[in-house]
mmCIF file of C-alpha atoms in Angstrom:
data_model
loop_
_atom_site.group_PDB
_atom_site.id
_atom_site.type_symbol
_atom_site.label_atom_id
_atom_site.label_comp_id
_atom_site.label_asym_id
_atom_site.label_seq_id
_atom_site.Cartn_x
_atom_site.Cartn_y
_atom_site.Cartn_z
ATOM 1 C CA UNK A 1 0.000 0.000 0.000
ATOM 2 C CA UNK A 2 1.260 3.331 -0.734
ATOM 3 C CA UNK A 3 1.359 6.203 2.226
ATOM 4 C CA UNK A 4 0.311 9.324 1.907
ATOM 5 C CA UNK A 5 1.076 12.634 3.663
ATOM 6 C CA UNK A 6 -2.103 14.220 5.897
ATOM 7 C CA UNK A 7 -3.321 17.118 3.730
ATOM 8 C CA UNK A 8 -2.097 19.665 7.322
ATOM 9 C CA UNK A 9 1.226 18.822 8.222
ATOM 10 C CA UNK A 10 1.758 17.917 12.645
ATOM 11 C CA UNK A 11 3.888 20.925 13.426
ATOM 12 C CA UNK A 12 7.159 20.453 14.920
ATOM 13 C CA UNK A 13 6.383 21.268 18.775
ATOM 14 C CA UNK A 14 3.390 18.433 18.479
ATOM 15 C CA UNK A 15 5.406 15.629 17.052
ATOM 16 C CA UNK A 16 8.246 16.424 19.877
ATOM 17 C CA UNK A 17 6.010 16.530 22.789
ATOM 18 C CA UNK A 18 4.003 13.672 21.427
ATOM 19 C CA UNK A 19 7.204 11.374 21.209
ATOM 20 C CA UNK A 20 8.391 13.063 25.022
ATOM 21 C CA UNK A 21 4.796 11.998 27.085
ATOM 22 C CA UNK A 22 5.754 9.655 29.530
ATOM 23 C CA UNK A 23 9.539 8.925 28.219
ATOM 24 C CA UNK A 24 11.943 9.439 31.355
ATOM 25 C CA UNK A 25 15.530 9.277 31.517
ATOM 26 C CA UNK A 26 17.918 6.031 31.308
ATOM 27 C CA UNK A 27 19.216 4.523 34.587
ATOM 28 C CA UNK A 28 23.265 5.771 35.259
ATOM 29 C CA UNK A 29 25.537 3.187 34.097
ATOM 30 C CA UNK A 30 29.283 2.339 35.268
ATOM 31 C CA UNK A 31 31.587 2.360 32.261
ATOM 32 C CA UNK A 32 35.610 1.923 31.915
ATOM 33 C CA UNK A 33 36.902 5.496 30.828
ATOM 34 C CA UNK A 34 37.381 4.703 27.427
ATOM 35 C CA UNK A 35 33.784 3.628 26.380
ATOM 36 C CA UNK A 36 32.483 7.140 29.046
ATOM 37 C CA UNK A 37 33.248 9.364 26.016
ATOM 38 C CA UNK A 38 30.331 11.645 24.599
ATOM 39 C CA UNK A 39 27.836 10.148 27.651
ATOM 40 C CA UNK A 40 26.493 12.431 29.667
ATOM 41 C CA UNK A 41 28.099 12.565 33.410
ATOM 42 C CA UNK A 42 25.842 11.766 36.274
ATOM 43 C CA UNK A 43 26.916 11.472 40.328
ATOM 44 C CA UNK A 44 30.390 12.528 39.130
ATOM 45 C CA UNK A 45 33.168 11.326 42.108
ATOM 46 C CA UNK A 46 34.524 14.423 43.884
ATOM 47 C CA UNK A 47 38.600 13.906 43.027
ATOM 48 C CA UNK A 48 41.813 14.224 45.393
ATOM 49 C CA UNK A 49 44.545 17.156 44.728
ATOM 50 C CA UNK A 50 46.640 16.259 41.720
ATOM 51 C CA UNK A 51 49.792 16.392 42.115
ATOM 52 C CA UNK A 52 49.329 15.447 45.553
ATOM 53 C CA UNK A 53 52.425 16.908 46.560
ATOM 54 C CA UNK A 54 54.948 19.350 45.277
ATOM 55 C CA UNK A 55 56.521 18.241 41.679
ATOM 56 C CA UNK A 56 59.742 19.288 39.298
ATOM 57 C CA UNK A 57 57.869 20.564 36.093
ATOM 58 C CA UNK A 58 61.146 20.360 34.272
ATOM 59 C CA UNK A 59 64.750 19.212 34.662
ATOM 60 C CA UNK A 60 67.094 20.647 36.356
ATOM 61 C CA UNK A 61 68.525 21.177 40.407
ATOM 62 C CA UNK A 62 65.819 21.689 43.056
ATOM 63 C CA UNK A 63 67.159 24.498 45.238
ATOM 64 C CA UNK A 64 65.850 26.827 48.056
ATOM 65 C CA UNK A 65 64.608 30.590 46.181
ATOM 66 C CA UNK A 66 65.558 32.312 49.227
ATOM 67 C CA UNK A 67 69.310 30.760 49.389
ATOM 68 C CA UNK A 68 69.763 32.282 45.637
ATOM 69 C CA UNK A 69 69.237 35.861 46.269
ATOM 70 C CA UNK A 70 71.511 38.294 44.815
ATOM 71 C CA UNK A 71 73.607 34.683 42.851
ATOM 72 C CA UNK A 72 75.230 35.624 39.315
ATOM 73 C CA UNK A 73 76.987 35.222 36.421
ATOM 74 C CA UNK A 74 79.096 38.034 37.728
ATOM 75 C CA UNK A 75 78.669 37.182 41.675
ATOM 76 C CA UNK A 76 78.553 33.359 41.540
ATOM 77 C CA UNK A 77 77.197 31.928 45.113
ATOM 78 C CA UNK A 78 79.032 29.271 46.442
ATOM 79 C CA UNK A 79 77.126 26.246 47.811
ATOM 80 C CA UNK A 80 78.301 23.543 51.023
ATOM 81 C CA UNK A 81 76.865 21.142 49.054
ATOM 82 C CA UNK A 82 75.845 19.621 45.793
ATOM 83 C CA UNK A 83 71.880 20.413 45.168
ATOM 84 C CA UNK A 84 69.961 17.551 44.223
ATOM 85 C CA UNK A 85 68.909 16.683 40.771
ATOM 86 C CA UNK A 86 65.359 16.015 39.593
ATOM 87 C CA UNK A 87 63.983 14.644 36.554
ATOM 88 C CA UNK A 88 60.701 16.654 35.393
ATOM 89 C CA UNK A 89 57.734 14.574 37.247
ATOM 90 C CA UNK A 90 60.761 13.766 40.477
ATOM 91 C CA UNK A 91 58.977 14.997 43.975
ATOM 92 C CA UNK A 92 60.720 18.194 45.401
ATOM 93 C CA UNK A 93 63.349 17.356 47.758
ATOM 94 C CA UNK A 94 62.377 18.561 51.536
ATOM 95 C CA UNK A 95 63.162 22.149 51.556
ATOM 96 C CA UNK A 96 63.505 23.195 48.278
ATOM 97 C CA UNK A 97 60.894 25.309 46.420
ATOM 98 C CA UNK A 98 62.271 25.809 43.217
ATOM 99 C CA UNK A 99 64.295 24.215 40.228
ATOM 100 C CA UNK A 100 67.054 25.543 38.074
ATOM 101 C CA UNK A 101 68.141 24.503 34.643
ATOM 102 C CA UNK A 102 71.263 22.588 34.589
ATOM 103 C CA UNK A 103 73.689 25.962 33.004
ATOM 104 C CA UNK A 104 72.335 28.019 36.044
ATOM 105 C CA UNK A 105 74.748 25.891 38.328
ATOM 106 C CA UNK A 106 78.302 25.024 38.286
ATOM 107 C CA UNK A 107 79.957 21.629 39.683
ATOM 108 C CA UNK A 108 83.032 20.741 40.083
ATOM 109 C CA UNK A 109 83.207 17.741 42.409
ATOM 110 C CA UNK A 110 82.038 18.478 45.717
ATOM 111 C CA UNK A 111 81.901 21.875 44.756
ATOM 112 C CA UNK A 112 79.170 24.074 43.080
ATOM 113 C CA UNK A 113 78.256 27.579 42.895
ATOM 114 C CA UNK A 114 74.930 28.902 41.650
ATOM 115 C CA UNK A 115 75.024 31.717 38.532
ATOM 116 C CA UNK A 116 71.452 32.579 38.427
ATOM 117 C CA UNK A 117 68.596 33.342 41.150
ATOM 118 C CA UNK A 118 64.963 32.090 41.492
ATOM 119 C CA UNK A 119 61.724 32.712 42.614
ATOM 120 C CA UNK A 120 59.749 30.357 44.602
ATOM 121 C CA UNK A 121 57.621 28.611 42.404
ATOM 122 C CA UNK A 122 59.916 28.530 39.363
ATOM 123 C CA UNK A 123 60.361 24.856 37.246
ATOM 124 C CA UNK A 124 57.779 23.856 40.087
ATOM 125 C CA UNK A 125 54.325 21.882 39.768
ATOM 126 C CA UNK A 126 52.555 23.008 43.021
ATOM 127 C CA UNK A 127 50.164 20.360 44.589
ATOM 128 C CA UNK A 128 46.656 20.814 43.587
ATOM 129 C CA UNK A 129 47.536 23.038 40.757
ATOM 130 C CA UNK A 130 46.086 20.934 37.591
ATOM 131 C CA UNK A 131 43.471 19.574 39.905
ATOM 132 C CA UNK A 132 42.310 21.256 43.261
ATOM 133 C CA UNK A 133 40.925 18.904 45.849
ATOM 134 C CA UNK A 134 37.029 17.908 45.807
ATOM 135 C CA UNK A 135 37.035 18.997 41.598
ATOM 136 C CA UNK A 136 34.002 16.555 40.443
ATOM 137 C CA UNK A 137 35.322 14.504 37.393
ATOM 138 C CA UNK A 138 32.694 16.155 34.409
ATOM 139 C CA UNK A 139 30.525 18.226 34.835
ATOM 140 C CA UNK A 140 27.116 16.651 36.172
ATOM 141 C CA UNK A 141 24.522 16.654 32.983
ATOM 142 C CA UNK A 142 26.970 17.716 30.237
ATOM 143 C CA UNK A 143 29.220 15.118 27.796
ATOM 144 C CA UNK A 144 32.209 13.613 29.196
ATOM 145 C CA UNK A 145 34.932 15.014 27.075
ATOM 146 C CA UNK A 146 38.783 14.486 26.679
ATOM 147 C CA UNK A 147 39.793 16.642 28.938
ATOM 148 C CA UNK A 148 37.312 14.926 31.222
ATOM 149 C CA UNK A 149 39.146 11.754 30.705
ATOM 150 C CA UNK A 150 42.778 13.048 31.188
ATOM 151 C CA UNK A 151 41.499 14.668 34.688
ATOM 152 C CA UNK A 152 39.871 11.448 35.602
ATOM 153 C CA UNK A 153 42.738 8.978 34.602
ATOM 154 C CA UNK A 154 45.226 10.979 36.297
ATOM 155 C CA UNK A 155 43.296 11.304 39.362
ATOM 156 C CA UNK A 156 43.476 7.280 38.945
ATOM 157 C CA UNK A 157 39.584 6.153 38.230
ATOM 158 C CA UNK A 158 38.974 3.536 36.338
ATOM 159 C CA UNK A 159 35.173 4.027 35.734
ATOM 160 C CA UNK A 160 32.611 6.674 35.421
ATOM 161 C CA UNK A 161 28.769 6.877 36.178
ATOM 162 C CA UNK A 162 27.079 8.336 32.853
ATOM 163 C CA UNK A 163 23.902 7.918 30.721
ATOM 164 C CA UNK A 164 24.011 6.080 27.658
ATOM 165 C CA UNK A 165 20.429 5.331 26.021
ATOM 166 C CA UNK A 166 20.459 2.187 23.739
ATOM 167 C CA UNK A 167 19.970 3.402 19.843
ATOM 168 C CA UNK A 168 18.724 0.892 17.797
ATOM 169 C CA UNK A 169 18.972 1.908 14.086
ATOM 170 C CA UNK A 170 16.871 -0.239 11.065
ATOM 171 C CA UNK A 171 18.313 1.167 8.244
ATOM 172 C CA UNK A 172 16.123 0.313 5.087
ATOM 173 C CA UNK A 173 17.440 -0.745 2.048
ATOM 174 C CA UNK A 174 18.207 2.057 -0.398
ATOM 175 C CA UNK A 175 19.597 4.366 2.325
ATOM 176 C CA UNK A 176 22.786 2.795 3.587
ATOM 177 C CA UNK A 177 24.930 6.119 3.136
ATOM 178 C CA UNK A 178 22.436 7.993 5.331
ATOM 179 C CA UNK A 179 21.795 5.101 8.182
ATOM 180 C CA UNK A 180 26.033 4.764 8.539
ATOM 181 C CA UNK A 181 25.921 8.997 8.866
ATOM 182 C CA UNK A 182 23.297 8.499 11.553
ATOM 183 C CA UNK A 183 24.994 5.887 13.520
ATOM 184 C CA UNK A 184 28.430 7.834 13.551
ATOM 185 C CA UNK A 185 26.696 10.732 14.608
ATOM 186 C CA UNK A 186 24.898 9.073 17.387
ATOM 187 C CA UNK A 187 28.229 6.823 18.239
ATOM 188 C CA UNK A 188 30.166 10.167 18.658
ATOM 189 C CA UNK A 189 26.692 11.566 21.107
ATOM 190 C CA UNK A 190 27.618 9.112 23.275
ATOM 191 C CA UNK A 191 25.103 6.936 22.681
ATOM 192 C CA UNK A 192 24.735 2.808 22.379
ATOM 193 C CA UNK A 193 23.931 1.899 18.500
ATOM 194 C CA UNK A 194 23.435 -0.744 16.976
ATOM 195 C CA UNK A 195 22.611 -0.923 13.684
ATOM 196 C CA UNK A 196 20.266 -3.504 11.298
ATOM 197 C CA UNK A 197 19.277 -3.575 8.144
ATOM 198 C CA UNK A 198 15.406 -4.602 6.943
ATOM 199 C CA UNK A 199 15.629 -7.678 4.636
ATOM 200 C CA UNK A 200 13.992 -5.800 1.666
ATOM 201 C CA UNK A 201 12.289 -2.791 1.150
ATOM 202 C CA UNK A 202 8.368 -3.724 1.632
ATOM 203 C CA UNK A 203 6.659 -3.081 4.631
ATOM 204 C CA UNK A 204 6.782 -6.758 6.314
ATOM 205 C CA UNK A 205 10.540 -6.851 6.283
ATOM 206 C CA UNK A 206 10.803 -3.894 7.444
ATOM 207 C CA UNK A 207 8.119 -4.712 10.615
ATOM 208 C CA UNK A 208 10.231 -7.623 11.171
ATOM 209 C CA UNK A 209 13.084 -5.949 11.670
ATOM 210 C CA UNK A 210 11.348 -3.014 14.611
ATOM 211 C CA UNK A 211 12.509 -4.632 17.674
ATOM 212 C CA UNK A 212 12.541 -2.093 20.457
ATOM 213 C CA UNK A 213 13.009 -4.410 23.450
ATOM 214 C CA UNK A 214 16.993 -3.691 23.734
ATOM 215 C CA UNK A 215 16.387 -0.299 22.883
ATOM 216 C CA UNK A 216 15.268 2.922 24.886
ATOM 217 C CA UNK A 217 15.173 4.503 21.399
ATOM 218 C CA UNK A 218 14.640 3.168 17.495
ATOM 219 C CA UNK A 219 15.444 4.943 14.135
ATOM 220 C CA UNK A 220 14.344 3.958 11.441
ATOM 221 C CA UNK A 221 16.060 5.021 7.783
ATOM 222 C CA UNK A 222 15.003 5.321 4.267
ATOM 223 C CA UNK A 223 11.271 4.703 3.236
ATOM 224 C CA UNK A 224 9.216 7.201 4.629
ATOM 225 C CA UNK A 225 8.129 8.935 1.637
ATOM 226 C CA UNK A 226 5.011 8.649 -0.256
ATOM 227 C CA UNK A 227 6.603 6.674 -3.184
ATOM 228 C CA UNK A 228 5.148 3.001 -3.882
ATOM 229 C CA UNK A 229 8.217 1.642 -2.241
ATOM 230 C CA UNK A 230 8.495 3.744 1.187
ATOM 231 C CA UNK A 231 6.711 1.601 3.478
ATOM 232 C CA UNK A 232 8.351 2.127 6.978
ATOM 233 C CA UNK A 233 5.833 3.969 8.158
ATOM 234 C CA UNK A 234 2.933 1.686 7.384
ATOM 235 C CA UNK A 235 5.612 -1.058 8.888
ATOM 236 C CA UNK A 236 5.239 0.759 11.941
ATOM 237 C CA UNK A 237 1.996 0.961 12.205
ATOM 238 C CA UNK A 238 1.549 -2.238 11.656
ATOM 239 C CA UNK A 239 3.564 -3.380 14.955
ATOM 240 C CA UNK A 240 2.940 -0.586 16.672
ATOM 241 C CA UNK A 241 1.364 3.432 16.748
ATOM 242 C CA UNK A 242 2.410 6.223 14.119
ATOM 243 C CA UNK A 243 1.388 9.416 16.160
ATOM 244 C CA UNK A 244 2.575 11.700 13.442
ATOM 245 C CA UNK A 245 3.860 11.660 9.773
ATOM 246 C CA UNK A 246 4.203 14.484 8.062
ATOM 247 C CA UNK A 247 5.839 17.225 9.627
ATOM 248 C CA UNK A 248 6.173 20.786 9.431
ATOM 249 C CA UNK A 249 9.501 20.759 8.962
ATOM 250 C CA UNK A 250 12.422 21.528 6.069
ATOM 251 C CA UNK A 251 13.931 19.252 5.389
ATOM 252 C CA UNK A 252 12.668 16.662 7.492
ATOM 253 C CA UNK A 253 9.204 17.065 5.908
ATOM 254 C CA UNK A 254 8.259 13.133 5.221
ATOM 255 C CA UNK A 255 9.866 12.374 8.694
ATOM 256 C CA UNK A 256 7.309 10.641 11.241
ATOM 257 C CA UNK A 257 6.900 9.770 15.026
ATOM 258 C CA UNK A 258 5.476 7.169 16.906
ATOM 259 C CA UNK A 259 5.900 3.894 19.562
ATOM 260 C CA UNK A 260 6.979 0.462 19.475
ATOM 261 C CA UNK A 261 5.388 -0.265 22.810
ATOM 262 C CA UNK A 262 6.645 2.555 25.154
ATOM 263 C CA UNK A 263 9.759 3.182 22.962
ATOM 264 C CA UNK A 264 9.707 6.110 20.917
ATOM 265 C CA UNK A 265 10.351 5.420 17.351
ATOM 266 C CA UNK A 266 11.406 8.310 14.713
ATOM 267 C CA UNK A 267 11.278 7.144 11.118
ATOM 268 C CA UNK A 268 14.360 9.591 9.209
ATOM 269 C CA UNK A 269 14.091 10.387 5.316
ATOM 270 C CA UNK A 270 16.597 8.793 3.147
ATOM 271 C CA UNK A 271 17.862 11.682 1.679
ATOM 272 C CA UNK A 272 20.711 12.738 3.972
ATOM 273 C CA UNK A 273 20.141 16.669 4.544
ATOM 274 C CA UNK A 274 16.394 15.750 5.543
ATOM 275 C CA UNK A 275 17.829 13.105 7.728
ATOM 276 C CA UNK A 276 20.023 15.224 9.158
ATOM 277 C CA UNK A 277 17.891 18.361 10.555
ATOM 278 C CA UNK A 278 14.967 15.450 11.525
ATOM 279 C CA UNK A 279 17.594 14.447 13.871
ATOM 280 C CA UNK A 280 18.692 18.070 15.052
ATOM 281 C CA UNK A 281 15.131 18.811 15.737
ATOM 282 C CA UNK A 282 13.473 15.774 16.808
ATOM 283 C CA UNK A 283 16.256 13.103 17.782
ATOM 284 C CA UNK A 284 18.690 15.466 20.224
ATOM 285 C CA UNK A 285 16.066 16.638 22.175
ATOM 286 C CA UNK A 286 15.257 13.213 22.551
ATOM 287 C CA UNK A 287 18.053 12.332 23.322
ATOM 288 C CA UNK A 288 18.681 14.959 25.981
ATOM 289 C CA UNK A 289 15.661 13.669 27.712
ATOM 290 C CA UNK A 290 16.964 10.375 27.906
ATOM 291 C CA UNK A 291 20.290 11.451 29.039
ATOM 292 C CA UNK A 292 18.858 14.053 31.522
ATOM 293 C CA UNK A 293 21.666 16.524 29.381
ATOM 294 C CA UNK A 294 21.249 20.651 30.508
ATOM 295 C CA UNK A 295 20.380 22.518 27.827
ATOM 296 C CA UNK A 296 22.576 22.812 25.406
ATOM 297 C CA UNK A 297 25.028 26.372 24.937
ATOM 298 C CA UNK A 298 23.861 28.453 22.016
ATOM 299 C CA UNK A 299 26.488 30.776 20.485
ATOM 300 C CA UNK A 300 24.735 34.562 19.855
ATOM 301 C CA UNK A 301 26.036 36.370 16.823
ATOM 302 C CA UNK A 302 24.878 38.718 14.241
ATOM 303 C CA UNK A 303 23.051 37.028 11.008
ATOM 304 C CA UNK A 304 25.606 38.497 8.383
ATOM 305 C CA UNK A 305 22.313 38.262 5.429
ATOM 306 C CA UNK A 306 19.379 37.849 6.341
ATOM 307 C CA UNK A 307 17.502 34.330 6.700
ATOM 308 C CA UNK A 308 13.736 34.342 4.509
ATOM 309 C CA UNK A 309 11.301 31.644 6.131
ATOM 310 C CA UNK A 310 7.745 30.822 5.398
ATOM 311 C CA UNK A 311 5.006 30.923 8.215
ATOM 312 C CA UNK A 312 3.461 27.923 9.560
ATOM 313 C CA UNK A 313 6.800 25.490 8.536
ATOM 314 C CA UNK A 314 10.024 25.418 11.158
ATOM 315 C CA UNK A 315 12.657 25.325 8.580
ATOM 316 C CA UNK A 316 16.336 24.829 9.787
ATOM 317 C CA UNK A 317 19.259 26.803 8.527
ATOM 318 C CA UNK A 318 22.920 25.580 8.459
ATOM 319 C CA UNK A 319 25.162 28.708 9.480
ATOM 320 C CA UNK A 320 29.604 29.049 9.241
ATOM 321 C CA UNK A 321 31.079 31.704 11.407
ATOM 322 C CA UNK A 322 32.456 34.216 9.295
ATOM 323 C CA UNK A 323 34.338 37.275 10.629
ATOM 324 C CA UNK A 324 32.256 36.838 14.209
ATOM 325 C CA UNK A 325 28.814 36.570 12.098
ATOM 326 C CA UNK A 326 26.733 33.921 11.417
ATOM 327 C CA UNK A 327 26.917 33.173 7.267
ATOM 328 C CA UNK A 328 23.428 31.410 6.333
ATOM 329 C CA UNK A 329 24.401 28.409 3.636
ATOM 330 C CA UNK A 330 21.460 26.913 3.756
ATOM 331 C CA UNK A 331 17.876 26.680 4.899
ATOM 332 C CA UNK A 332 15.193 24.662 3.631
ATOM 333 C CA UNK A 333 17.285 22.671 1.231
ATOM 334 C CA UNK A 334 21.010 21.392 1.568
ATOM 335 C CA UNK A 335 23.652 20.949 -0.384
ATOM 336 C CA UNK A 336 26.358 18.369 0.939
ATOM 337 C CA UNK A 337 28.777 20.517 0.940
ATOM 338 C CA UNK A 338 26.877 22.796 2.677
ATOM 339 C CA UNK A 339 26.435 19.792 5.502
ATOM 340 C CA UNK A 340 30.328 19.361 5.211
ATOM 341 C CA UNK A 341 30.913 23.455 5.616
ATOM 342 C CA UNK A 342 28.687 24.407 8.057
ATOM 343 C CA UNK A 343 29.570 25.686 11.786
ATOM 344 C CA UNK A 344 26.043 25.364 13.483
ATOM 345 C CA UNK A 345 22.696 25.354 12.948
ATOM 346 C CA UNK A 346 18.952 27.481 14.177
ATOM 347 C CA UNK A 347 15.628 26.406 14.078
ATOM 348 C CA UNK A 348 13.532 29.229 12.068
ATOM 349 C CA UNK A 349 9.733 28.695 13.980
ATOM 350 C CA UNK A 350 6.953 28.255 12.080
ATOM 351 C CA UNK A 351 5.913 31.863 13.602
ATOM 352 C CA UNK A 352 8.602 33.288 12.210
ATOM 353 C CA UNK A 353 9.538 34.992 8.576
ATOM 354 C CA UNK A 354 13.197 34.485 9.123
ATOM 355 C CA UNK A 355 15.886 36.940 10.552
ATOM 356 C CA UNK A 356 16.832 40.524 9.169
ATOM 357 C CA UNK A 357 20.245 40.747 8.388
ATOM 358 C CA UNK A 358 22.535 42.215 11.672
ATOM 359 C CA UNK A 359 19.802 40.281 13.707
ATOM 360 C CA UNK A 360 21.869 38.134 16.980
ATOM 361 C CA UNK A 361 20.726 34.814 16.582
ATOM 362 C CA UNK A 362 21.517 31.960 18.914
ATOM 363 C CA UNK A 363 22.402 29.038 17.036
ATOM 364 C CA UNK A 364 23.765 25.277 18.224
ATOM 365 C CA UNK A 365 27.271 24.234 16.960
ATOM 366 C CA UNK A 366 27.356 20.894 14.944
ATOM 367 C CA UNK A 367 30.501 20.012 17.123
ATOM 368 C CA UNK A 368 30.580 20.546 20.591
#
């Protein structure tokens, strides 16, 4: 059977808060660092002072600031002993607040003299100073990044408490390109995907492949059109409820909404710019539900032309930065390279005719 588009189109703010009732956020999972990357960070361990002591931050001999003053090229000061040498990383000796490079002092046996003076502090890594005591490792609701990571493994965890919903992606035959630039996006999110592809293109293989019990979220890809072969929509009505298809959205018009049970289900276009903003401005809010994320930072600058929109249709524009101005590329329709160029995007809503030119404008970055 071939589907057809309703005649009015579900706007935007419907199909999100019909695919939000009664969804609430994943339980906190413990994962090894390495897999904690892009999850969102939840009961985040309060970490001990790092370095927990005072350390050498480079080569060189650990010596007392105070016993240096007034030392010289010119006035050399004579030591009664050898300093101690440390390797960058070495603990400072007792005593000594400072390190010299190896030039700044002369030895000659048991004898050295000191050509240079010092200031407490100098060629020294002071305890606490890359991480104070009681710093939580992430920040509680936001993405566990890199520099997350680094903190964390130094501090000597193992394992972090995050969310991580379960993504199960059907991709339908005829839109392998777009499903794999779904399930990268979603991999780099944070999220758990995996990805399966219907057995043919008609609507019983693709209902036998919409299995939402590992999943606290299911995409489907390709076939959601109105041509005689899109049938993953009638698929999904079939094993479960379509609450909306037909959106009013561009691109992401043919996109549609509904439940496999009490898993929300989004069925994406095939064409990859209409897959793309359907995800933007259906999937990541989603997805921030289920992750219990904080909202997410918008960057305000000035439109540098201005953005034309019709009324009653949220259209999303793709935007590069460009001399600290936001550069439209695209709205409605996108070129790839477009996709590939731009810096962030904004949802135009269906209230609005667009943005003069010089107009701030908050708009999400692509990569956070």
């Amino acid at each position: 059977m071939t589907q057809r588009l309703p005649s009015s189109l579900t706007p935007l703010d419907t199909a999100l808060a019909a695919l939000l009732r009664g969804v609430d956020a994943v339980a906190p999972v413990e994962l090894p660092l390495a897999e904690a990357i892009g999850c969102v960070a939840v009961g985040t361990p309060l970490l001990a002072a790092y370095p927990p002591r005072d350390m050498a931050a480079a080569d060189g001999w650990a010596l007392s600031a105070n016993d240096l003053v007034g030392a010289s090229a010119y006035a050399p000061l004579p030591l009664a002993m050898a300093p101690a040498w440390v390797d960058a990383g070495d603990a400072m000796p007792e005593g000594c607040d400072c390190v010299l490079d190896a030039g700044a002092v002369e030895v000659s046996g048991p004898l050295a003299q000191v050509l240079a003076e010092a200031v407490p502090g100098q060629g020294v890594r002071r305890a606490g100073s890359d991480v104070a005591a009681r710093t939580p490792a992430g920040a509680e609701g936001y993405p566990i990044g890199p520099a997350d990571l680094l903190i964390a493994r130094v501090a000597g965890l193992e394992k972090l408490f995050v969310r991580r919903p379960r993504l199960r992606v059907v991709n339908v035959p005829g839109a392998t390109t777009t499903a794999r630039m779904i399930a990268e996006i979603a991999r780099a999110a944070g999220l758990d995907v995996k990805t399966f592809e219907a057995g043919a293109r008609d609507e019983a293989s693709i209902a036998e492949a919409l299995d939402a019990s590992p999943s606290d979220l299911l995409l489907t890809v390709g076939g959601s059109g109105v041509g005689r072969r899109d049938a993953a929509v009638t698929a999904l009505a079939r094993r479960g409820e379509v609450l909306a298809h037909g959106l009013a959205l561009q691109p992401g018009r043919t996109a549609a909404v509904g439940r496999l049970g009490r898993v929300p289900v989004v069925a994406l276009p095939c064409s990859p710019d209409h897959a793309l903003a359907a995800w933007l401005a259906l999937v990541l809010p989603l997805i921030d539900h289920l992750s219990a994320r904080r909202p997410r930072r918008q960057v305000s600058l000035p439109l540098a032309r201005k953005i034309t929109s019709g009324v009653g249709i949220a259209e999303v524009a793709l935007l590069a930065e460009e001399h600290h101005a936001w550069m439209p590329l695209a709205v409605s329709e996108w070129p790839l390279q477009a996709i590939a160029r731009a810096d962030a995007w904004l949802l135009v809503p269906a209230s609005h005719e667009g943005f003069a030119a010089g107009t701030p404008v908050g708009a999400y970055l692509m990569r956070e």
